[in-house]
Each structure stands twice: as structure tokens, then as C-alpha cells.
PDB file of C-alpha atoms in Angstrom:
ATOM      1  CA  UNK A  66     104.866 111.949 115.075  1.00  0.00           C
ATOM      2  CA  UNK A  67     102.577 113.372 112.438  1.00  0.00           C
ATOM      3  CA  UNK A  68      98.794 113.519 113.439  1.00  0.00           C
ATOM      4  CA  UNK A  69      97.863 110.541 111.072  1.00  0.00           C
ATOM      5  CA  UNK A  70      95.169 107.562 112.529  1.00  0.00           C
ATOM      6  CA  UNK A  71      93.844 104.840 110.464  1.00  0.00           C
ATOM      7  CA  UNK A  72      91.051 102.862 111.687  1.00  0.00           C
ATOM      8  CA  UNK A  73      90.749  99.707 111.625  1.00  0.00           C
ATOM      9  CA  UNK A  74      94.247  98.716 112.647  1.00  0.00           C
ATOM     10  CA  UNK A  75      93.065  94.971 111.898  1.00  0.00           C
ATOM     11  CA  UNK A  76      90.364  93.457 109.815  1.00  0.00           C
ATOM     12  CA  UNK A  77      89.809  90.071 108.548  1.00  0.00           C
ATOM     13  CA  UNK A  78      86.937  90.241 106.180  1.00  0.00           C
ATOM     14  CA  UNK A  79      85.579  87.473 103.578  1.00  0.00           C
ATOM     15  CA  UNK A  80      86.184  87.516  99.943  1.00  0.00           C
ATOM     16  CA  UNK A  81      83.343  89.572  98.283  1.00  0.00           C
ATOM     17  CA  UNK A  82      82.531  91.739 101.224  1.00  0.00           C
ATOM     18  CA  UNK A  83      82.845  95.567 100.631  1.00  0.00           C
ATOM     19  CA  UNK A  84      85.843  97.170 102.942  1.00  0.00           C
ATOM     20  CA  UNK A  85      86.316 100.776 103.610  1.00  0.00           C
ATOM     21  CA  UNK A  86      89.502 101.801 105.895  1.00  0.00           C
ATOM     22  CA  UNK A  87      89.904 105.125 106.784  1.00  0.00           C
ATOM     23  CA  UNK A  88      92.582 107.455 106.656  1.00  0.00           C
ATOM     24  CA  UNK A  89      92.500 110.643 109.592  1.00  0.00           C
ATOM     25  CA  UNK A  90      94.991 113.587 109.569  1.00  0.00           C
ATOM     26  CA  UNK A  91      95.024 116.653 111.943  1.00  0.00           C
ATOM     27  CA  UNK A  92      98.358 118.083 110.038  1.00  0.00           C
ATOM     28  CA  UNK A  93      95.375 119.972 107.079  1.00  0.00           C
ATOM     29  CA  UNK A  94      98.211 118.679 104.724  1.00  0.00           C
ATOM     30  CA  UNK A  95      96.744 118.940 100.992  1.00  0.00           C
ATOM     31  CA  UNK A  96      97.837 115.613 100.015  1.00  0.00           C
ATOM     32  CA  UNK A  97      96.982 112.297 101.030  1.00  0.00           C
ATOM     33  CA  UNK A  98      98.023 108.791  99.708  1.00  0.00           C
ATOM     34  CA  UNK A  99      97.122 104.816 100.226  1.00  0.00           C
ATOM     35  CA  UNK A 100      99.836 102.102  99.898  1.00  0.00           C
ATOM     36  CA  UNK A 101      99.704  98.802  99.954  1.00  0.00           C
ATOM     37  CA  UNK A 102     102.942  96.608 101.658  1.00  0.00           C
ATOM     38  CA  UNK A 103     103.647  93.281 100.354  1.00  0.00           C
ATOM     39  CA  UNK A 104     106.801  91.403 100.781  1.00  0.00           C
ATOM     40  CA  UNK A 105     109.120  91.961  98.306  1.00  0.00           C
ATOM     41  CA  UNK A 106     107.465  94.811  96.672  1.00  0.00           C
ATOM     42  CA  UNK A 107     108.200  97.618  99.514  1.00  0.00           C
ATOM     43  CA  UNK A 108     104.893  99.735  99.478  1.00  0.00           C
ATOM     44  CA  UNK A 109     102.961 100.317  96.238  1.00  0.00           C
ATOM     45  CA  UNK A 110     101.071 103.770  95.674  1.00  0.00           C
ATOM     46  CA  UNK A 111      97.163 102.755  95.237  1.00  0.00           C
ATOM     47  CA  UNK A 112      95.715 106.248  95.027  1.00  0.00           C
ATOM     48  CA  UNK A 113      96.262 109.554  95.900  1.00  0.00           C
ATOM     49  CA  UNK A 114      94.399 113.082  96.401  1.00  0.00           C
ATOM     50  CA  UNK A 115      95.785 116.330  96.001  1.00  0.00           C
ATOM     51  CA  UNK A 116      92.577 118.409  97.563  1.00  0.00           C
ATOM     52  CA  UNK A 117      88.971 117.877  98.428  1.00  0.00           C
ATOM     53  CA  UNK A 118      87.296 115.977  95.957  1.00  0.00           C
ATOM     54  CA  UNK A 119      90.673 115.660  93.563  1.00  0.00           C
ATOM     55  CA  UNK A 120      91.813 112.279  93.253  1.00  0.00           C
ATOM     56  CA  UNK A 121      94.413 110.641  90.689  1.00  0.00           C
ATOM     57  CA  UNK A 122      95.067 106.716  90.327  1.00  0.00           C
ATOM     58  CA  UNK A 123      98.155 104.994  91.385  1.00  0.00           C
ATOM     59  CA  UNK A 124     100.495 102.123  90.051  1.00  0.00           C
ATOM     60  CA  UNK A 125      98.385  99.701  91.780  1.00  0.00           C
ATOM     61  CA  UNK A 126      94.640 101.032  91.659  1.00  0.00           C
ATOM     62  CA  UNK A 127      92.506  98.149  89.634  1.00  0.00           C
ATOM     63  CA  UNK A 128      89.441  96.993  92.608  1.00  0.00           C
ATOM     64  CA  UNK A 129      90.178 100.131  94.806  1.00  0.00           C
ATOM     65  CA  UNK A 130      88.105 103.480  95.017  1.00  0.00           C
ATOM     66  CA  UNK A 131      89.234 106.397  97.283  1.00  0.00           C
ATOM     67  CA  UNK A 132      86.758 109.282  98.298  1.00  0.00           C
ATOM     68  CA  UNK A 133      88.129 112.687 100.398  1.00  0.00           C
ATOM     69  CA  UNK A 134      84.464 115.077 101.155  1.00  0.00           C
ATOM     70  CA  UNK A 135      86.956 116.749 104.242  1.00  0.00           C
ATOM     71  CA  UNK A 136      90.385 117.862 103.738  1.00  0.00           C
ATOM     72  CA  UNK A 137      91.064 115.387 107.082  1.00  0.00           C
ATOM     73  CA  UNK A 138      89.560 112.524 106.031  1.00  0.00           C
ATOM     74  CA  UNK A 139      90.937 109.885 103.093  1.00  0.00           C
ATOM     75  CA  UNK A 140      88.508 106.728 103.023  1.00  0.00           C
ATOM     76  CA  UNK A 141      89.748 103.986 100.842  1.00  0.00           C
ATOM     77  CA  UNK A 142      87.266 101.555  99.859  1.00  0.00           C
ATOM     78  CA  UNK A 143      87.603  97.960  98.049  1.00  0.00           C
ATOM     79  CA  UNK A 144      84.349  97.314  96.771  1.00  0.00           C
ATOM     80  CA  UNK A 145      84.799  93.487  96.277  1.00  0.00           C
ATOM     81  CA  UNK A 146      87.239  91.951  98.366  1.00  0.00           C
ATOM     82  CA  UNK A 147      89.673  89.202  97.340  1.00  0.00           C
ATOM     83  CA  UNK A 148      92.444  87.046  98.797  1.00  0.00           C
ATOM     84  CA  UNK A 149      94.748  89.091  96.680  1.00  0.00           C
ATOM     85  CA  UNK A 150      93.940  92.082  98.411  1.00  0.00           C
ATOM     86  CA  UNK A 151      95.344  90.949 101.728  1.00  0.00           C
ATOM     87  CA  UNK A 152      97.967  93.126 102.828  1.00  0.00           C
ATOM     88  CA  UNK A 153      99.401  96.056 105.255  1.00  0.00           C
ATOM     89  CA  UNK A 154      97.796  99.049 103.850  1.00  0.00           C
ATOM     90  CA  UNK A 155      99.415 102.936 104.983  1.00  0.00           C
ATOM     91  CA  UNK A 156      98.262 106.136 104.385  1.00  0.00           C
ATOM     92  CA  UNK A 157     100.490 109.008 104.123  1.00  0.00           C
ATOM     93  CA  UNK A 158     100.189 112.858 104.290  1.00  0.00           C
ATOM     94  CA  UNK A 159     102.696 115.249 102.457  1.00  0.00           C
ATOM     95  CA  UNK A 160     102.054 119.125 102.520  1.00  0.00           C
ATOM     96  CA  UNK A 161     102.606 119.536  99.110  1.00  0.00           C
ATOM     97  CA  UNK A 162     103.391 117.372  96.416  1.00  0.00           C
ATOM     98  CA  UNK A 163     107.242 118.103  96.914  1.00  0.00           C
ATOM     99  CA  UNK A 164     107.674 117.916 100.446  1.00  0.00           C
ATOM    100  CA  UNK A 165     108.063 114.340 101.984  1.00  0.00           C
ATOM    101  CA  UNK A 166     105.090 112.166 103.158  1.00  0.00           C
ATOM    102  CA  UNK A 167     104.657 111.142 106.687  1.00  0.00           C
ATOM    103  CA  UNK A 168     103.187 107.966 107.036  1.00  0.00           C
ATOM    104  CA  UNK A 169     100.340 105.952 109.565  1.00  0.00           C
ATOM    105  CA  UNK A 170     100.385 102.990 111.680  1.00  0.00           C
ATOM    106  CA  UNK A 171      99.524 100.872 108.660  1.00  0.00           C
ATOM    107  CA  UNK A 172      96.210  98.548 108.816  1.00  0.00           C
ATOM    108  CA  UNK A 173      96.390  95.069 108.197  1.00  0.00           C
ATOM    109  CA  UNK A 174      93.868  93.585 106.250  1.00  0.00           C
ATOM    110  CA  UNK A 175      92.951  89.715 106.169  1.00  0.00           C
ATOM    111  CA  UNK A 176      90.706  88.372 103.485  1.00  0.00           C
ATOM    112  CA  UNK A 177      89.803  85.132 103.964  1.00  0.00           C
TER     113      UNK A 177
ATOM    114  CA  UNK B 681     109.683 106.569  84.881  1.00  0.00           C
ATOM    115  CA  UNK B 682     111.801 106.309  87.365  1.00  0.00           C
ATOM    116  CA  UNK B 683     112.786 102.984  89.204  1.00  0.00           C
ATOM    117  CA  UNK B 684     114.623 102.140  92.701  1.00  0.00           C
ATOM    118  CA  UNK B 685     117.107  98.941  92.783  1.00  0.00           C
ATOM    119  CA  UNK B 686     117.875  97.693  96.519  1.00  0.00           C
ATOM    120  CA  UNK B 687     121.506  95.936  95.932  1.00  0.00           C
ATOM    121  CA  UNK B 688     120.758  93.119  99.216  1.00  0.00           C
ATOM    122  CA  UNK B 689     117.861  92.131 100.503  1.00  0.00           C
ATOM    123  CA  UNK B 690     119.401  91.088 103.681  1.00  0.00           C
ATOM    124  CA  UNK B 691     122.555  92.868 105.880  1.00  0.00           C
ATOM    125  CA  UNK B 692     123.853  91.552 108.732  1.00  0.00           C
ATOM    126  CA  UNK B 693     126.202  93.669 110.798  1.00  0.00           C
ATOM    127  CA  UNK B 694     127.903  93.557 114.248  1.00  0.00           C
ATOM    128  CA  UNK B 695     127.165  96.562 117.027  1.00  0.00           C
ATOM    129  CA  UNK B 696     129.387  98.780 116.831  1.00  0.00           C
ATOM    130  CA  UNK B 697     130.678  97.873 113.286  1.00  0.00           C
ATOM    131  CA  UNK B 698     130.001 100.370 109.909  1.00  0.00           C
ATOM    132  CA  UNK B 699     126.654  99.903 108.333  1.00  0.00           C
ATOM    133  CA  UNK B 700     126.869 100.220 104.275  1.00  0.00           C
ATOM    134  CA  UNK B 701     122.633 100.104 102.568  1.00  0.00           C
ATOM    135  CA  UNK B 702     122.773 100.339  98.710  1.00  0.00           C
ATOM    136  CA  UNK B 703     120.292 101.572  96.359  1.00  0.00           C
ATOM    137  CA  UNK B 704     120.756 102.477  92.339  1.00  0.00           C
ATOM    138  CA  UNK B 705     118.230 104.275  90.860  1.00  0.00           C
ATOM    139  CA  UNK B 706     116.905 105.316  87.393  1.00  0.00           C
ATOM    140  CA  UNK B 707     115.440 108.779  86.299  1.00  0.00           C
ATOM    141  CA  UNK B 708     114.965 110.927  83.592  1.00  0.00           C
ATOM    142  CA  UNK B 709     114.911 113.999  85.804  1.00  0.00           C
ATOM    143  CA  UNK B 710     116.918 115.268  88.912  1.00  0.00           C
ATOM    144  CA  UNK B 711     115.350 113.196  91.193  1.00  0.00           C
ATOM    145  CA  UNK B 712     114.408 113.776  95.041  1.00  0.00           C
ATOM    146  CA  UNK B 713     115.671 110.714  96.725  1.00  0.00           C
ATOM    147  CA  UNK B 714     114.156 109.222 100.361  1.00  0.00           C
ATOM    148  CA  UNK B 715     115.374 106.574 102.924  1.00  0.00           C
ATOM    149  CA  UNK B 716     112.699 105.866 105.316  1.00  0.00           C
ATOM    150  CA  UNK B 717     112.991 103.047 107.862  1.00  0.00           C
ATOM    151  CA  UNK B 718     110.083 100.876 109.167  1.00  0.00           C
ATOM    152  CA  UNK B 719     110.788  99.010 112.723  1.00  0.00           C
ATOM    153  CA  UNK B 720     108.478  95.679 112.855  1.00  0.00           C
ATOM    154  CA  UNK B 721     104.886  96.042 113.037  1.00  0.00           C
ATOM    155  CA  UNK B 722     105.386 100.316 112.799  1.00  0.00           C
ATOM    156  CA  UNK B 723     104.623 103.067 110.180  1.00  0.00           C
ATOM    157  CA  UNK B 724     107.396 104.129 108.110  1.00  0.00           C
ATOM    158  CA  UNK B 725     109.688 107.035 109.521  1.00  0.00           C
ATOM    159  CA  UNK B 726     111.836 109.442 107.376  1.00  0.00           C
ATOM    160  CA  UNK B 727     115.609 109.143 107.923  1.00  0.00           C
ATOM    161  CA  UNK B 728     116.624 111.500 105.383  1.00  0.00           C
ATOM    162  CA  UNK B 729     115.897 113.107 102.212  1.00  0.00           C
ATOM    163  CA  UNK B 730     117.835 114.371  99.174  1.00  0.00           C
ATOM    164  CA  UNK B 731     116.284 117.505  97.114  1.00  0.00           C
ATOM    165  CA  UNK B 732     119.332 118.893  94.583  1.00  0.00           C
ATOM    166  CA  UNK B 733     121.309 120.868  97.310  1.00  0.00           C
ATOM    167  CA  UNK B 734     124.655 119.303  99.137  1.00  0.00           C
ATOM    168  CA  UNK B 735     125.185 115.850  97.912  1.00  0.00           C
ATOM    169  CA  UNK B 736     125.986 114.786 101.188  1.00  0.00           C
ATOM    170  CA  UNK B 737     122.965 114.546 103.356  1.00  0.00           C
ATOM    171  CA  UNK B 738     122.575 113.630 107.047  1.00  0.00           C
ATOM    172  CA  UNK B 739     119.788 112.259 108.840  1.00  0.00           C
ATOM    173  CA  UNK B 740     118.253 111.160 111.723  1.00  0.00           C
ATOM    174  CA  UNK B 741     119.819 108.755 114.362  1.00  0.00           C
ATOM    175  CA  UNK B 742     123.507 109.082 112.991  1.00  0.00           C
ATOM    176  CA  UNK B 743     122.696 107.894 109.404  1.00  0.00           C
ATOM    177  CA  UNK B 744     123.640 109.331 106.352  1.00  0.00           C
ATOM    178  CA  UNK B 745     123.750 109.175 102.731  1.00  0.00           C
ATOM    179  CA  UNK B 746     125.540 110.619  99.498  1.00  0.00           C
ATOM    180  CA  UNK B 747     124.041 111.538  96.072  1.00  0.00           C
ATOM    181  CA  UNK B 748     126.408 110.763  93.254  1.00  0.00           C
ATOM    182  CA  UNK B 749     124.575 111.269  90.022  1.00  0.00           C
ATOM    183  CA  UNK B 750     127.455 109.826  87.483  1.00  0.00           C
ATOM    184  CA  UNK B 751     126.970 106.265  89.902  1.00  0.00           C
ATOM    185  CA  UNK B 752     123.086 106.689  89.557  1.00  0.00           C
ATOM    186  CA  UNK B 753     123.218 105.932  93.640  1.00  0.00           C
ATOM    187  CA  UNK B 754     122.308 107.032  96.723  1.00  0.00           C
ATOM    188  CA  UNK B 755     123.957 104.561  99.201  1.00  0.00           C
ATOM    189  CA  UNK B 756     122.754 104.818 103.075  1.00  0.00           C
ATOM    190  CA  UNK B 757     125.635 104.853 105.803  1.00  0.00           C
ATOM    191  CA  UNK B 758     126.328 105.267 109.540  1.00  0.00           C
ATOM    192  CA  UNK B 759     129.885 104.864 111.097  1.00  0.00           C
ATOM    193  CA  UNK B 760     128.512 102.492 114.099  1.00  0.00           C
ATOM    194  CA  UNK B 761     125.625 100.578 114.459  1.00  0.00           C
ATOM    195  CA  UNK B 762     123.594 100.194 117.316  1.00  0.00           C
ATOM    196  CA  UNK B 763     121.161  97.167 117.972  1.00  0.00           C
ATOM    197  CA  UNK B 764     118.050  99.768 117.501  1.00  0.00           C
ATOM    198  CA  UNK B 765     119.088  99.936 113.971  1.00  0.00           C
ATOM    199  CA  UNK B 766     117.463  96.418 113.661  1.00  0.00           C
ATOM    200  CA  UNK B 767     114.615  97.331 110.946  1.00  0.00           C
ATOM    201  CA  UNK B 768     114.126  97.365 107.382  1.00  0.00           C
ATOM    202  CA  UNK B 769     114.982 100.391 105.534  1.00  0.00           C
ATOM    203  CA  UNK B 770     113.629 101.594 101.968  1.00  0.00           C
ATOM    204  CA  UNK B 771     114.766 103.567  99.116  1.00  0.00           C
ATOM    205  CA  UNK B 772     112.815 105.732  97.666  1.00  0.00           C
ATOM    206  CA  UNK B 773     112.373 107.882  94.544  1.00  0.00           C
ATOM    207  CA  UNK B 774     109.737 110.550  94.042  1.00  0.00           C
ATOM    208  CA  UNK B 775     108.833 111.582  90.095  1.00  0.00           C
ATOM    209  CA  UNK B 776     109.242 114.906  88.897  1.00  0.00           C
ATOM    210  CA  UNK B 777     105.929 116.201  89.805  1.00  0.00           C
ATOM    211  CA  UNK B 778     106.752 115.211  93.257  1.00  0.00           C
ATOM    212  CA  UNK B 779     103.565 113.222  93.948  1.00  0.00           C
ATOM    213  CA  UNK B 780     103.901 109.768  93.449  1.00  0.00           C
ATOM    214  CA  UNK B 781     107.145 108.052  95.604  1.00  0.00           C
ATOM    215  CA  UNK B 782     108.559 104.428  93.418  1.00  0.00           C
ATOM    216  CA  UNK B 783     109.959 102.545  96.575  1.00  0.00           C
ATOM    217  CA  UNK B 784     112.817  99.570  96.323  1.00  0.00           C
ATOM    218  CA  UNK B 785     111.948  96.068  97.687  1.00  0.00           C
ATOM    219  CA  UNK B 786     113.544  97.326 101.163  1.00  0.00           C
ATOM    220  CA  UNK B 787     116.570  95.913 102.613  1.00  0.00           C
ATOM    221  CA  UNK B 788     116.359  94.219 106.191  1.00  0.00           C
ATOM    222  CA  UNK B 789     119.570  95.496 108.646  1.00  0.00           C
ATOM    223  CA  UNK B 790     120.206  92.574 111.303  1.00  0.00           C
ATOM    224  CA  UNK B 791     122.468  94.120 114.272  1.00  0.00           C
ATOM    225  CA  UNK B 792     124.846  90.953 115.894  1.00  0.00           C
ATOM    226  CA  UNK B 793     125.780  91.145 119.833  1.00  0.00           C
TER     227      UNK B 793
END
């Protein structure tokens, strides 16, 4: 298995809290990405980063922010939760932006 | 864009018996085409991946699946299944900048006794 950990693996947070889940890789792969998983929609890219500090929106982005300071580290943070942010959210790792991305455990994410 | 189309939502297949996953797809480029497979409650593990060489690729775990651009598909088989196939399984499309990956709706594989 690829060297990916998210923490938490759970949360169940109120609506209007701030959340920040975090995304840890040991592969130094450049690129990073956060999904979301709903049913019915497979998994939805959020955002993605291509190096330190480079970020780029994804098809699902509105009421998420990302920030990467360490090429291991991808934090994904929603600054405002609400009940239509519950979901399984994955983080992936891909060497480059060609090869194929290896994904996490997933965290699952309750907002209540 | 490019899009991913999931023909059945649902399979259900006997061990031992052929297993036939379909996906269409849509793309204004040559495309790189995935199937990854996600067992309940896990991550989501590569099974194969197409990238513009053979049309016929093979995978992990006996699975395989063939390109065939003038169809627009890129259909996921294996001869015999085997109850650990249980899972659902996605296909997936990358754009032509290779950095964002458009997944189908998934299709869920049920494996009779």
C-alpha cells in the first residue's frame, strides 16, 4: 500500500464549526488531491496541489480551502461546516500529474 | 470535458461465472482510462490502467479490460469470479493534462454461492 494516512478517520462535528482533516504521505509524490464520496456520484475532485504552496480548485471546491507548507502534508479545511458537507472524504497521491493516484483510508465526516 | 457513463449500477454474478462491468466514456482527447475498485469501508485500489499503448490491458487479481475507441468504451472483464470480487468498482477518466480524474457513479459486483 502507498504510505498515505489521514487523520481523523471519523468526525462528527456541528454545523458551523471549522474542520480541518489532514492528508499525510511518505511516497514525496508532487501531487496531492481531496475527494469527496457520495452515493451516486463516485468520488468528486475538491482540490488539488501540484507542489508546495501550488494549489488549483476542483469540480466541487465552493466552502473548502486546502493549504500544503510540506511536500508531505495536504490539510483540507471547511471553514463553516454544513449538513451538506457530510461525506467520505479521500486523499490521493500521484507522482506526477500523468501517473495514477493512490488513494487513503478515506475519513468520514458527520455534520450534525 | 470529458465524462464517464457506468451502464448498471448493480451486477449480480454467480462464483465461478464470467464477470462483464461497462463503462462509455466521452473525450475530446486520447484519454487515459482507470478502473479502481473500493471493498466496503476501504480506500480505493487500482485494478488497471489504460495510457495509449496495447488496447488490451490486464490487471490485478485476474481482471481485465479493452480500449476500443470507435465504441467510446472501456468495458472491465474477468473469465471467473470469485466471492472476493464482492466490491464496487469505478471508471475513471483522467483529462488531458493528466491531473484531474472524472469518475462514473461506480457499479456494485454482488458474487452468488
Amino acid at each position: 500500500d502507498a504510505g498515505i494516512t489521514q487523520s481523523p478517520r471519523h468526525k462528527v462535528t456541528e454545523t458551523g464549526t471549522p474542520v480541518t482533516l489532514r492528508c499525510h504521505q511518505t511516497e514525496n509524490h508532487r501531487y496531492m488531491y481531496w475527494y469527496r464520496q457520495d452515493p451516486g456520484h463516485g468520488l468528486r475532485l475538491i482540490h488539488y496541489s501540484y507542489g508546495v504552496k501550488d494549489t488549483d480548485k476542483g469540480e466541487v471546491s465552493d466552502g473548502y480551502s486546502v493549504s500544503r507548507s510540506k511536500t508531505e502534508d495536504f490539510l483540507l479545511t471547511l471553514e463553516s461546516a454544513t449538513s451538506s458537507q457530510t461525506s467520505v472524504y479521500f486523499c490521493a497521491i500521484s507522482r506526477d500529474g500523468l501517473a495514477e493516484q493512490y488513494f487513503g483510508p478515506g475519513t468520514r465526516l458527520t455534520v450534525t | 470535458a470529458q465524462s464517464v457513463t457506468q451502464l448498471d449500477s448493480h451486477v449480480s454474478v454467480s462464483e465461478g461465472t464470467p464477470v462483464l462491468l461497462r463503462c462509455n466514456y466521452s473525450s475530446s482527447y486520447s484519454p487515459s482510462l482507470f478502473w479502481y475498485v473500493q471493498h466496503p469501508n476501504k480506500g480505493l485500489q487500482l485494478l488497471l490502467k489504460y495510457t495509449s499503448a496495447a488496447t488490451l490491458v490486464k490487471g490485478i487479481n485476474g481482471f481485465e479490460a479493452e480500449f476500443k475507441k470507435s465504441e467510446t468504451s472501456f468495458h472491465l472483464t474477468k473469465p471467473s469470479a470469485h466471492m472476493s470480487d464482492a466490491a464496487e468498482y469505478f471508471c475513471v477518466v483522467s483529462d488531458e493534462a493528466g491531473n484531474m480524474l472524472t469518475f462514473g457513479g461506480g457499479t456494485r459486483l454482488m458474487v452468488k454461492p
